[in-house]
JSON list of C-alpha atoms in Angstrom, two decimals:
[
{"chain": "A", "resi": 1113, "resn": "ALA", "atom": "CA", "xyz": [84.71, 106.73, 82.49]},
{"chain": "A", "resi": 1114, "resn": "GLN", "atom": "CA", "xyz": [86.09, 105.80, 85.87]},
{"chain": "A", "resi": 1115, "resn": "LYS", "atom": "CA", "xyz": [83.95, 103.37, 87.78]},
{"chain": "A", "resi": 1116, "resn": "ILE", "atom": "CA", "xyz": [85.38, 104.21, 91.20]},
{"chain": "A", "resi": 1117, "resn": "THR", "atom": "CA", "xyz": [86.42, 107.73, 92.08]},
{"chain": "A", "resi": 1118, "resn": "GLN", "atom": "CA", "xyz": [88.29, 108.79, 95.17]},
{"chain": "A", "resi": 1119, "resn": "THR", "atom": "CA", "xyz": [88.67, 112.54, 95.00]},
{"chain": "A", "resi": 1120, "resn": "GLN", "atom": "CA", "xyz": [91.03, 112.98, 97.96]},
{"chain": "A", "resi": 1121, "resn": "PRO", "atom": "CA", "xyz": [94.57, 111.97, 97.00]},
{"chain": "A", "resi": 1122, "resn": "GLY", "atom": "CA", "xyz": [95.84, 112.64, 100.51]},
{"chain": "A", "resi": 1123, "resn": "MET", "atom": "CA", "xyz": [94.76, 113.96, 103.85]},
{"chain": "A", "resi": 1124, "resn": "PHE", "atom": "CA", "xyz": [96.00, 114.65, 107.34]},
{"chain": "A", "resi": 1125, "resn": "VAL", "atom": "CA", "xyz": [93.99, 113.79, 110.42]},
{"chain": "A", "resi": 1126, "resn": "GLN", "atom": "CA", "xyz": [94.69, 114.46, 114.06]},
{"chain": "A", "resi": 1127, "resn": "GLU", "atom": "CA", "xyz": [95.04, 111.43, 116.31]},
{"chain": "A", "resi": 1128, "resn": "LYS", "atom": "CA", "xyz": [91.78, 110.52, 118.06]},
{"chain": "A", "resi": 1129, "resn": "GLU", "atom": "CA", "xyz": [89.67, 112.46, 115.57]},
{"chain": "A", "resi": 1130, "resn": "ALA", "atom": "CA", "xyz": [87.31, 110.94, 113.01]},
{"chain": "A", "resi": 1131, "resn": "VAL", "atom": "CA", "xyz": [88.02, 111.05, 109.29]},
{"chain": "A", "resi": 1132, "resn": "THR", "atom": "CA", "xyz": [85.80, 110.49, 106.27]},
{"chain": "A", "resi": 1133, "resn": "LEU", "atom": "CA", "xyz": [87.21, 109.14, 103.03]},
{"chain": "A", "resi": 1134, "resn": "ASP", "atom": "CA", "xyz": [85.10, 109.78, 99.95]},
{"chain": "A", "resi": 1135, "resn": "CYS", "atom": "CA", "xyz": [84.22, 107.21, 97.32]},
{"chain": "A", "resi": 1136, "resn": "THR", "atom": "CA", "xyz": [81.75, 107.47, 94.46]},
{"chain": "A", "resi": 1137, "resn": "TYR", "atom": "CA", "xyz": [81.00, 104.71, 92.00]},
{"chain": "A", "resi": 1138, "resn": "ASP", "atom": "CA", "xyz": [79.32, 104.19, 88.68]},
{"chain": "A", "resi": 1139, "resn": "THR", "atom": "CA", "xyz": [77.50, 101.03, 87.68]},
{"chain": "A", "resi": 1140, "resn": "SER", "atom": "CA", "xyz": [74.34, 99.99, 85.89]},
{"chain": "A", "resi": 1141, "resn": "ASP", "atom": "CA", "xyz": [74.17, 96.67, 87.74]},
{"chain": "A", "resi": 1142, "resn": "GLN", "atom": "CA", "xyz": [71.51, 96.21, 90.40]},
{"chain": "A", "resi": 1143, "resn": "SER", "atom": "CA", "xyz": [73.69, 93.78, 92.33]},
{"chain": "A", "resi": 1144, "resn": "TYR", "atom": "CA", "xyz": [77.14, 94.92, 93.31]},
{"chain": "A", "resi": 1145, "resn": "GLY", "atom": "CA", "xyz": [79.46, 95.03, 96.28]},
{"chain": "A", "resi": 1146, "resn": "LEU", "atom": "CA", "xyz": [81.57, 97.82, 97.69]},
{"chain": "A", "resi": 1147, "resn": "PHE", "atom": "CA", "xyz": [84.75, 97.27, 99.65]},
{"chain": "A", "resi": 1148, "resn": "TRP", "atom": "CA", "xyz": [87.35, 99.27, 101.48]},
{"chain": "A", "resi": 1149, "resn": "TYR", "atom": "CA", "xyz": [90.93, 98.09, 101.83]},
{"chain": "A", "resi": 1150, "resn": "LYS", "atom": "CA", "xyz": [93.84, 99.51, 103.78]},
{"chain": "A", "resi": 1151, "resn": "GLN", "atom": "CA", "xyz": [97.35, 99.27, 102.40]},
{"chain": "A", "resi": 1152, "resn": "PRO", "atom": "CA", "xyz": [100.16, 100.18, 104.81]},
{"chain": "A", "resi": 1153, "resn": "SER", "atom": "CA", "xyz": [103.65, 100.88, 103.52]},
{"chain": "A", "resi": 1154, "resn": "SER", "atom": "CA", "xyz": [104.44, 97.16, 103.83]},
{"chain": "A", "resi": 1155, "resn": "GLY", "atom": "CA", "xyz": [102.19, 96.62, 100.82]},
{"chain": "A", "resi": 1156, "resn": "GLU", "atom": "CA", "xyz": [99.62, 94.14, 102.07]},
{"chain": "A", "resi": 1157, "resn": "MET", "atom": "CA", "xyz": [95.99, 94.90, 101.18]},
{"chain": "A", "resi": 1158, "resn": "ILE", "atom": "CA", "xyz": [93.94, 94.54, 104.35]},
{"chain": "A", "resi": 1159, "resn": "PHE", "atom": "CA", "xyz": [90.18, 94.11, 104.02]},
{"chain": "A", "resi": 1160, "resn": "LEU", "atom": "CA", "xyz": [88.27, 96.57, 106.21]},
{"chain": "A", "resi": 1161, "resn": "ILE", "atom": "CA", "xyz": [84.58, 96.57, 105.40]},
{"chain": "A", "resi": 1162, "resn": "TYR", "atom": "CA", "xyz": [81.98, 95.45, 102.86]},
{"chain": "A", "resi": 1163, "resn": "GLN", "atom": "CA", "xyz": [78.60, 96.82, 101.76]},
{"chain": "A", "resi": 1164, "resn": "GLY", "atom": "CA", "xyz": [76.26, 94.93, 99.46]},
{"chain": "A", "resi": 1165, "resn": "SER", "atom": "CA", "xyz": [74.00, 96.87, 97.15]},
{"chain": "A", "resi": 1166, "resn": "TYR", "atom": "CA", "xyz": [70.92, 95.31, 98.71]},
{"chain": "A", "resi": 1167, "resn": "ASP", "atom": "CA", "xyz": [72.00, 95.92, 102.29]},
{"chain": "A", "resi": 1168, "resn": "GLU", "atom": "CA", "xyz": [69.69, 98.49, 103.81]},
{"chain": "A", "resi": 1169, "resn": "GLN", "atom": "CA", "xyz": [71.84, 99.25, 106.83]},
{"chain": "A", "resi": 1170, "resn": "ASN", "atom": "CA", "xyz": [75.26, 100.83, 106.70]},
{"chain": "A", "resi": 1171, "resn": "ALA", "atom": "CA", "xyz": [78.05, 98.36, 107.40]},
{"chain": "A", "resi": 1172, "resn": "THR", "atom": "CA", "xyz": [80.14, 98.76, 110.54]},
{"chain": "A", "resi": 1173, "resn": "GLU", "atom": "CA", "xyz": [83.28, 96.94, 111.68]},
{"chain": "A", "resi": 1174, "resn": "GLY", "atom": "CA", "xyz": [84.76, 98.25, 114.91]},
{"chain": "A", "resi": 1175, "resn": "ARG", "atom": "CA", "xyz": [86.07, 101.76, 114.27]},
{"chain": "A", "resi": 1176, "resn": "TYR", "atom": "CA", "xyz": [85.15, 101.56, 110.59]},
{"chain": "A", "resi": 1177, "resn": "SER", "atom": "CA", "xyz": [81.76, 102.41, 109.20]},
{"chain": "A", "resi": 1178, "resn": "LEU", "atom": "CA", "xyz": [80.56, 102.78, 105.65]},
{"chain": "A", "resi": 1179, "resn": "ASN", "atom": "CA", "xyz": [78.18, 105.61, 104.83]},
{"chain": "A", "resi": 1180, "resn": "PHE", "atom": "CA", "xyz": [76.26, 104.09, 101.92]},
{"chain": "A", "resi": 1181, "resn": "GLN", "atom": "CA", "xyz": [74.08, 106.47, 99.93]},
{"chain": "A", "resi": 1182, "resn": "LYS", "atom": "CA", "xyz": [72.77, 104.41, 97.05]},
{"chain": "A", "resi": 1183, "resn": "ALA", "atom": "CA", "xyz": [70.91, 107.15, 95.21]},
{"chain": "A", "resi": 1184, "resn": "ARG", "atom": "CA", "xyz": [74.02, 109.30, 95.21]},
{"chain": "A", "resi": 1185, "resn": "LYS", "atom": "CA", "xyz": [76.24, 106.30, 94.40]},
{"chain": "A", "resi": 1186, "resn": "SER", "atom": "CA", "xyz": [78.58, 107.04, 97.23]},
{"chain": "A", "resi": 1187, "resn": "ALA", "atom": "CA", "xyz": [80.21, 104.73, 99.77]},
{"chain": "A", "resi": 1188, "resn": "ASN", "atom": "CA", "xyz": [82.29, 106.84, 102.12]},
{"chain": "A", "resi": 1189, "resn": "LEU", "atom": "CA", "xyz": [84.47, 105.25, 104.79]},
{"chain": "A", "resi": 1190, "resn": "VAL", "atom": "CA", "xyz": [84.42, 106.76, 108.26]},
{"chain": "A", "resi": 1191, "resn": "ILE", "atom": "CA", "xyz": [87.26, 105.94, 110.63]},
{"chain": "A", "resi": 1192, "resn": "SER", "atom": "CA", "xyz": [86.47, 106.98, 114.18]},
{"chain": "A", "resi": 1193, "resn": "ALA", "atom": "CA", "xyz": [89.07, 107.79, 116.84]},
{"chain": "A", "resi": 1194, "resn": "SER", "atom": "CA", "xyz": [92.04, 107.73, 114.46]},
{"chain": "A", "resi": 1195, "resn": "GLN", "atom": "CA", "xyz": [95.20, 106.01, 115.62]},
{"chain": "A", "resi": 1196, "resn": "LEU", "atom": "CA", "xyz": [98.78, 106.42, 114.42]},
{"chain": "A", "resi": 1197, "resn": "GLY", "atom": "CA", "xyz": [98.57, 102.93, 112.94]},
{"chain": "A", "resi": 1198, "resn": "ASP", "atom": "CA", "xyz": [95.78, 104.10, 110.64]},
{"chain": "A", "resi": 1199, "resn": "SER", "atom": "CA", "xyz": [98.34, 105.95, 108.52]},
{"chain": "A", "resi": 1200, "resn": "ALA", "atom": "CA", "xyz": [98.15, 104.14, 105.19]},
{"chain": "A", "resi": 1201, "resn": "MET", "atom": "CA", "xyz": [96.71, 104.17, 101.69]},
{"chain": "A", "resi": 1202, "resn": "TYR", "atom": "CA", "xyz": [92.99, 103.42, 101.54]},
{"chain": "A", "resi": 1203, "resn": "PHE", "atom": "CA", "xyz": [91.32, 101.97, 98.47]},
{"chain": "A", "resi": 1204, "resn": "CYS", "atom": "CA", "xyz": [87.64, 101.82, 97.65]},
{"chain": "A", "resi": 1205, "resn": "ALA", "atom": "CA", "xyz": [86.69, 98.96, 95.32]},
{"chain": "A", "resi": 1206, "resn": "MET", "atom": "CA", "xyz": [83.59, 97.65, 93.59]},
{"chain": "A", "resi": 1207, "resn": "ARG", "atom": "CA", "xyz": [82.54, 94.20, 92.45]},
{"chain": "A", "resi": 1208, "resn": "GLU", "atom": "CA", "xyz": [79.86, 94.12, 89.75]},
{"chain": "A", "resi": 1209, "resn": "GLY", "atom": "CA", "xyz": [77.63, 91.15, 89.08]},
{"chain": "A", "resi": 1210, "resn": "ARG", "atom": "CA", "xyz": [77.10, 88.10, 91.25]},
{"chain": "A", "resi": 1211, "resn": "SER", "atom": "CA", "xyz": [79.33, 85.38, 89.83]},
{"chain": "A", "resi": 1212, "resn": "ALA", "atom": "CA", "xyz": [82.25, 83.97, 91.70]},
{"chain": "A", "resi": 1213, "resn": "GLY", "atom": "CA", "xyz": [85.43, 85.39, 90.26]},
{"chain": "A", "resi": 1214, "resn": "ASN", "atom": "CA", "xyz": [84.02, 88.81, 89.44]},
{"chain": "A", "resi": 1215, "resn": "LYS", "atom": "CA", "xyz": [86.90, 91.20, 89.54]},
{"chain": "A", "resi": 1216, "resn": "LEU", "atom": "CA", "xyz": [87.31, 94.19, 91.78]},
{"chain": "A", "resi": 1217, "resn": "THR", "atom": "CA", "xyz": [87.71, 97.62, 90.27]},
{"chain": "A", "resi": 1218, "resn": "PHE", "atom": "CA", "xyz": [89.71, 99.90, 92.51]},
{"chain": "A", "resi": 1219, "resn": "GLY", "atom": "CA", "xyz": [89.71, 103.64, 92.94]},
{"chain": "A", "resi": 1220, "resn": "GLY", "atom": "CA", "xyz": [92.91, 105.62, 92.86]},
{"chain": "A", "resi": 1221, "resn": "GLY", "atom": "CA", "xyz": [93.27, 105.58, 96.64]},
{"chain": "A", "resi": 1222, "resn": "THR", "atom": "CA", "xyz": [93.53, 108.14, 99.42]},
{"chain": "A", "resi": 1223, "resn": "ARG", "atom": "CA", "xyz": [96.67, 108.43, 101.50]},
{"chain": "A", "resi": 1224, "resn": "VAL", "atom": "CA", "xyz": [95.94, 109.16, 105.16]},
{"chain": "A", "resi": 1225, "resn": "LEU", "atom": "CA", "xyz": [98.54, 110.45, 107.58]},
{"chain": "A", "resi": 1226, "resn": "VAL", "atom": "CA", "xyz": [97.57, 110.54, 111.24]},
{"chain": "A", "resi": 1227, "resn": "LYS", "atom": "CA", "xyz": [99.34, 113.23, 113.23]},
{"chain": "A", "resi": 1228, "resn": "PRO", "atom": "CA", "xyz": [100.09, 112.78, 116.94]},
{"chain": "B", "resi": 935, "resn": "ASP", "atom": "CA", "xyz": [95.44, 80.92, 111.11]},
{"chain": "B", "resi": 936, "resn": "ALA", "atom": "CA", "xyz": [94.00, 80.60, 107.63]},
{"chain": "B", "resi": 937, "resn": "MET", "atom": "CA", "xyz": [95.87, 82.86, 105.30]},
{"chain": "B", "resi": 938, "resn": "VAL", "atom": "CA", "xyz": [97.29, 83.78, 101.91]},
{"chain": "B", "resi": 939, "resn": "ILE", "atom": "CA", "xyz": [101.05, 83.41, 101.62]},
{"chain": "B", "resi": 940, "resn": "GLN", "atom": "CA", "xyz": [103.30, 84.84, 98.94]},
{"chain": "B", "resi": 941, "resn": "ASN", "atom": "CA", "xyz": [106.91, 83.93, 98.33]},
{"chain": "B", "resi": 942, "resn": "PRO", "atom": "CA", "xyz": [109.29, 85.53, 98.03]},
{"chain": "B", "resi": 943, "resn": "ARG", "atom": "CA", "xyz": [108.43, 88.92, 99.51]},
{"chain": "B", "resi": 944, "resn": "TYR", "atom": "CA", "xyz": [111.12, 90.55, 97.39]},
{"chain": "B", "resi": 945, "resn": "GLN", "atom": "CA", "xyz": [112.40, 89.28, 94.06]},
{"chain": "B", "resi": 946, "resn": "VAL", "atom": "CA", "xyz": [115.17, 90.72, 91.96]},
{"chain": "B", "resi": 947, "resn": "THR", "atom": "CA", "xyz": [115.55, 89.50, 88.40]},
{"chain": "B", "resi": 948, "resn": "GLN", "atom": "CA", "xyz": [117.42, 90.52, 85.31]},
{"chain": "B", "resi": 949, "resn": "PHE", "atom": "CA", "xyz": [115.92, 92.01, 82.20]},
{"chain": "B", "resi": 950, "resn": "GLY", "atom": "CA", "xyz": [114.61, 89.14, 80.07]},
{"chain": "B", "resi": 951, "resn": "LYS", "atom": "CA", "xyz": [115.25, 86.40, 82.66]},
{"chain": "B", "resi": 952, "resn": "PRO", "atom": "CA", "xyz": [112.11, 84.35, 83.43]},
{"chain": "B", "resi": 953, "resn": "VAL", "atom": "CA", "xyz": [110.81, 84.64, 86.95]},
{"chain": "B", "resi": 954, "resn": "THR", "atom": "CA", "xyz": [108.10, 82.81, 88.90]},
{"chain": "B", "resi": 955, "resn": "LEU", "atom": "CA", "xyz": [106.17, 84.18, 91.85]},
{"chain": "B", "resi": 956, "resn": "SER", "atom": "CA", "xyz": [104.20, 81.88, 94.08]},
{"chain": "B", "resi": 957, "resn": "CYS", "atom": "CA", "xyz": [101.05, 82.11, 96.13]},
{"chain": "B", "resi": 958, "resn": "SER", "atom": "CA", "xyz": [99.51, 79.60, 98.48]},
{"chain": "B", "resi": 959, "resn": "GLN", "atom": "CA", "xyz": [96.37, 79.65, 100.58]},
{"chain": "B", "resi": 960, "resn": "THR", "atom": "CA", "xyz": [94.98, 77.73, 103.49]},
{"chain": "B", "resi": 961, "resn": "LEU", "atom": "CA", "xyz": [91.48, 79.17, 103.11]},
{"chain": "B", "resi": 962, "resn": "ASN", "atom": "CA", "xyz": [90.36, 76.49, 100.63]},
{"chain": "B", "resi": 963, "resn": "HIS", "atom": "CA", "xyz": [88.93, 79.20, 98.41]},
{"chain": "B", "resi": 964, "resn": "ASN", "atom": "CA", "xyz": [87.78, 78.41, 94.87]},
{"chain": "B", "resi": 965, "resn": "VAL", "atom": "CA", "xyz": [89.05, 81.59, 93.28]},
{"chain": "B", "resi": 966, "resn": "MET", "atom": "CA", "xyz": [92.60, 82.91, 93.13]},
{"chain": "B", "resi": 967, "resn": "TYR", "atom": "CA", "xyz": [93.61, 86.23, 91.58]},
{"chain": "B", "resi": 968, "resn": "TRP", "atom": "CA", "xyz": [96.81, 87.92, 90.51]},
{"chain": "B", "resi": 969, "resn": "TYR", "atom": "CA", "xyz": [97.05, 91.71, 90.57]},
{"chain": "B", "resi": 970, "resn": "GLN", "atom": "CA", "xyz": [99.83, 94.00, 89.46]},
{"chain": "B", "resi": 971, "resn": "GLN", "atom": "CA", "xyz": [100.29, 97.24, 91.38]},
{"chain": "B", "resi": 972, "resn": "LYS", "atom": "CA", "xyz": [102.74, 99.85, 90.19]},
{"chain": "B", "resi": 973, "resn": "SER", "atom": "CA", "xyz": [103.97, 102.61, 92.43]},
{"chain": "B", "resi": 974, "resn": "SER", "atom": "CA", "xyz": [101.23, 105.00, 93.62]},
{"chain": "B", "resi": 975, "resn": "GLN", "atom": "CA", "xyz": [98.61, 103.24, 91.50]},
{"chain": "B", "resi": 976, "resn": "ALA", "atom": "CA", "xyz": [95.62, 101.05, 92.19]},
{"chain": "B", "resi": 977, "resn": "PRO", "atom": "CA", "xyz": [95.96, 97.27, 91.79]},
{"chain": "B", "resi": 978, "resn": "LYS", "atom": "CA", "xyz": [95.20, 95.99, 88.31]},
{"chain": "B", "resi": 979, "resn": "LEU", "atom": "CA", "xyz": [93.83, 92.49, 87.78]},
{"chain": "B", "resi": 980, "resn": "LEU", "atom": "CA", "xyz": [95.96, 90.33, 85.49]},
{"chain": "B", "resi": 981, "resn": "PHE", "atom": "CA", "xyz": [93.94, 87.08, 85.62]},
{"chain": "B", "resi": 982, "resn": "HIS", "atom": "CA", "xyz": [92.10, 84.77, 87.93]},
{"chain": "B", "resi": 983, "resn": "TYR", "atom": "CA", "xyz": [91.31, 81.09, 88.35]},
{"chain": "B", "resi": 984, "resn": "TYR", "atom": "CA", "xyz": [87.87, 79.83, 89.28]},
{"chain": "B", "resi": 985, "resn": "ASP", "atom": "CA", "xyz": [88.83, 76.34, 90.36]},
{"chain": "B", "resi": 986, "resn": "LYS", "atom": "CA", "xyz": [90.81, 75.16, 87.31]},
{"chain": "B", "resi": 987, "resn": "ASP", "atom": "CA", "xyz": [89.20, 77.58, 84.88]},
{"chain": "B", "resi": 988, "resn": "PHE", "atom": "CA", "xyz": [91.64, 80.27, 83.82]},
{"chain": "B", "resi": 989, "resn": "ASN", "atom": "CA", "xyz": [90.31, 83.77, 83.09]},
{"chain": "B", "resi": 990, "resn": "ASN", "atom": "CA", "xyz": [92.64, 86.24, 81.46]},
{"chain": "B", "resi": 991, "resn": "GLU", "atom": "CA", "xyz": [91.99, 89.98, 81.42]},
{"chain": "B", "resi": 992, "resn": "ALA", "atom": "CA", "xyz": [91.88, 91.33, 77.87]},
{"chain": "B", "resi": 993, "resn": "ASP", "atom": "CA", "xyz": [94.76, 93.74, 78.39]},
{"chain": "B", "resi": 994, "resn": "THR", "atom": "CA", "xyz": [97.11, 91.37, 80.21]},
{"chain": "B", "resi": 995, "resn": "PRO", "atom": "CA", "xyz": [100.29, 91.01, 78.14]},
{"chain": "B", "resi": 996, "resn": "ASP", "atom": "CA", "xyz": [101.19, 87.56, 76.79]},
{"chain": "B", "resi": 997, "resn": "ASN", "atom": "CA", "xyz": [104.42, 87.84, 78.76]},
{"chain": "B", "resi": 998, "resn": "PHE", "atom": "CA", "xyz": [102.39, 86.98, 81.88]},
{"chain": "B", "resi": 999, "resn": "GLN", "atom": "CA", "xyz": [101.24, 83.41, 82.42]},
{"chain": "B", "resi": 1000, "resn": "SER", "atom": "CA", "xyz": [99.78, 81.56, 85.36]},
{"chain": "B", "resi": 1001, "resn": "ARG", "atom": "CA", "xyz": [99.47, 78.02, 86.66]},
{"chain": "B", "resi": 1002, "resn": "ARG", "atom": "CA", "xyz": [97.26, 76.54, 89.33]},
{"chain": "B", "resi": 1003, "resn": "PRO", "atom": "CA", "xyz": [98.32, 72.93, 89.96]},
{"chain": "B", "resi": 1004, "resn": "ASN", "atom": "CA", "xyz": [95.90, 72.46, 92.85]},
{"chain": "B", "resi": 1005, "resn": "THR", "atom": "CA", "xyz": [93.47, 74.40, 95.04]},
{"chain": "B", "resi": 1006, "resn": "SER", "atom": "CA", "xyz": [96.14, 75.69, 97.37]},
{"chain": "B", "resi": 1007, "resn": "PHE", "atom": "CA", "xyz": [98.78, 76.97, 94.99]},
{"chain": "B", "resi": 1008, "resn": "CYS", "atom": "CA", "xyz": [98.92, 79.47, 92.15]},
{"chain": "B", "resi": 1009, "resn": "PHE", "atom": "CA", "xyz": [101.96, 80.71, 90.26]},
{"chain": "B", "resi": 1010, "resn": "LEU", "atom": "CA", "xyz": [102.66, 83.81, 88.21]},
{"chain": "B", "resi": 1011, "resn": "ASP", "atom": "CA", "xyz": [105.24, 83.35, 85.46]},
{"chain": "B", "resi": 1012, "resn": "ILE", "atom": "CA", "xyz": [106.78, 86.33, 83.73]},
{"chain": "B", "resi": 1013, "resn": "ARG", "atom": "CA", "xyz": [108.51, 84.92, 80.66]},
{"chain": "B", "resi": 1014, "resn": "SER", "atom": "CA", "xyz": [110.72, 87.87, 79.74]},
{"chain": "B", "resi": 1015, "resn": "PRO", "atom": "CA", "xyz": [110.55, 90.61, 82.35]},
{"chain": "B", "resi": 1016, "resn": "GLY", "atom": "CA", "xyz": [111.00, 94.15, 81.16]},
{"chain": "B", "resi": 1017, "resn": "LEU", "atom": "CA", "xyz": [111.82, 97.20, 83.21]},
{"chain": "B", "resi": 1018, "resn": "GLY", "atom": "CA", "xyz": [108.15, 98.16, 83.08]},
{"chain": "B", "resi": 1019, "resn": "ASP", "atom": "CA", "xyz": [107.19, 94.96, 84.88]},
{"chain": "B", "resi": 1020, "resn": "ALA", "atom": "CA", "xyz": [108.78, 96.15, 88.11]},
{"chain": "B", "resi": 1021, "resn": "ALA", "atom": "CA", "xyz": [105.85, 96.32, 90.51]},
{"chain": "B", "resi": 1022, "resn": "MET", "atom": "CA", "xyz": [104.16, 94.80, 93.52]},
{"chain": "B", "resi": 1023, "resn": "TYR", "atom": "CA", "xyz": [102.36, 91.58, 92.64]},
{"chain": "B", "resi": 1024, "resn": "LEU", "atom": "CA", "xyz": [99.43, 90.75, 94.85]},
{"chain": "B", "resi": 1025, "resn": "CYS", "atom": "CA", "xyz": [97.69, 87.41, 95.11]},
{"chain": "B", "resi": 1026, "resn": "ALA", "atom": "CA", "xyz": [94.14, 87.26, 96.44]},
{"chain": "B", "resi": 1027, "resn": "THR", "atom": "CA", "xyz": [91.52, 84.59, 97.07]},
{"chain": "B", "resi": 1028, "resn": "SER", "atom": "CA", "xyz": [87.78, 84.45, 97.45]},
{"chain": "B", "resi": 1029, "resn": "SER", "atom": "CA", "xyz": [85.18, 81.76, 97.85]},
{"chain": "B", "resi": 1030, "resn": "LEU", "atom": "CA", "xyz": [82.02, 80.99, 95.97]},
{"chain": "B", "resi": 1031, "resn": "TYR", "atom": "CA", "xyz": [79.90, 81.95, 98.96]},
{"chain": "B", "resi": 1032, "resn": "GLN", "atom": "CA", "xyz": [81.77, 84.92, 100.35]},
{"chain": "B", "resi": 1033, "resn": "GLU", "atom": "CA", "xyz": [82.83, 87.46, 97.80]},
{"chain": "B", "resi": 1034, "resn": "THR", "atom": "CA", "xyz": [85.38, 89.35, 99.85]},
{"chain": "B", "resi": 1035, "resn": "GLN", "atom": "CA", "xyz": [88.86, 88.98, 98.38]},
{"chain": "B", "resi": 1036, "resn": "TYR", "atom": "CA", "xyz": [91.65, 88.32, 100.85]},
{"chain": "B", "resi": 1037, "resn": "PHE", "atom": "CA", "xyz": [95.11, 89.39, 99.84]},
{"chain": "B", "resi": 1038, "resn": "GLY", "atom": "CA", "xyz": [98.55, 88.05, 100.54]},
{"chain": "B", "resi": 1039, "resn": "PRO", "atom": "CA", "xyz": [101.43, 90.32, 101.59]},
{"chain": "B", "resi": 1040, "resn": "GLY", "atom": "CA", "xyz": [102.60, 90.74, 98.00]},
{"chain": "B", "resi": 1041, "resn": "THR", "atom": "CA", "xyz": [105.89, 90.23, 96.18]},
{"chain": "B", "resi": 1042, "resn": "ARG", "atom": "CA", "xyz": [107.89, 93.30, 95.17]},
{"chain": "B", "resi": 1043, "resn": "LEU", "atom": "CA", "xyz": [109.61, 92.60, 91.86]},
{"chain": "B", "resi": 1044, "resn": "LEU", "atom": "CA", "xyz": [112.65, 94.56, 90.80]},
{"chain": "B", "resi": 1045, "resn": "VAL", "atom": "CA", "xyz": [113.98, 94.18, 87.25]},
{"chain": "B", "resi": 1046, "resn": "LEU", "atom": "CA", "xyz": [117.60, 95.14, 86.64]}
]
């Protein structure tokens, strides 16, 4: 079974509008971390935002916010006021356990294209 | 600025000819990772080093090896590249106290 599911393979968004990227996860661990990365066409994976399983408040980083619903096992990324430079592939990822070196499991990604 | 550096950005090799990709970091992180990412797919972890301890993923082919001579550098060796090994190879680092993994720009490998 997939541990990280991103159900939207691609989406268009109008410049200056907000967009929500869906991510659901599956784990039996009590301690885990959820991450969102952006990958432009250049290929670099750019860290956007992190949510720990014990964090009670939703994470925010500038125009990025993470809508964490633990009971539903979802960790959706919200990008506010989309910009043309936000066009990229977005990956949701999960780290299980608490040891250094725990690997990330990535979802299949969502490609976002921002229209002017 | 502290960062993760990968060289070269693009590498062309011949079928069966050994190739080495390099990664260096100025973050002084304990952990270094190598991921393989094929076109339109998610990154897949090949192995990682926690300090000098090497951790191989169970499904990583023997054709892939790694070396970490010191904290700053880590190398990915592909002993006999096949056409199926053409991919983006991403290096990442993380520290013991901050679990976020920071990625380098990647090396795109083409096998002819």
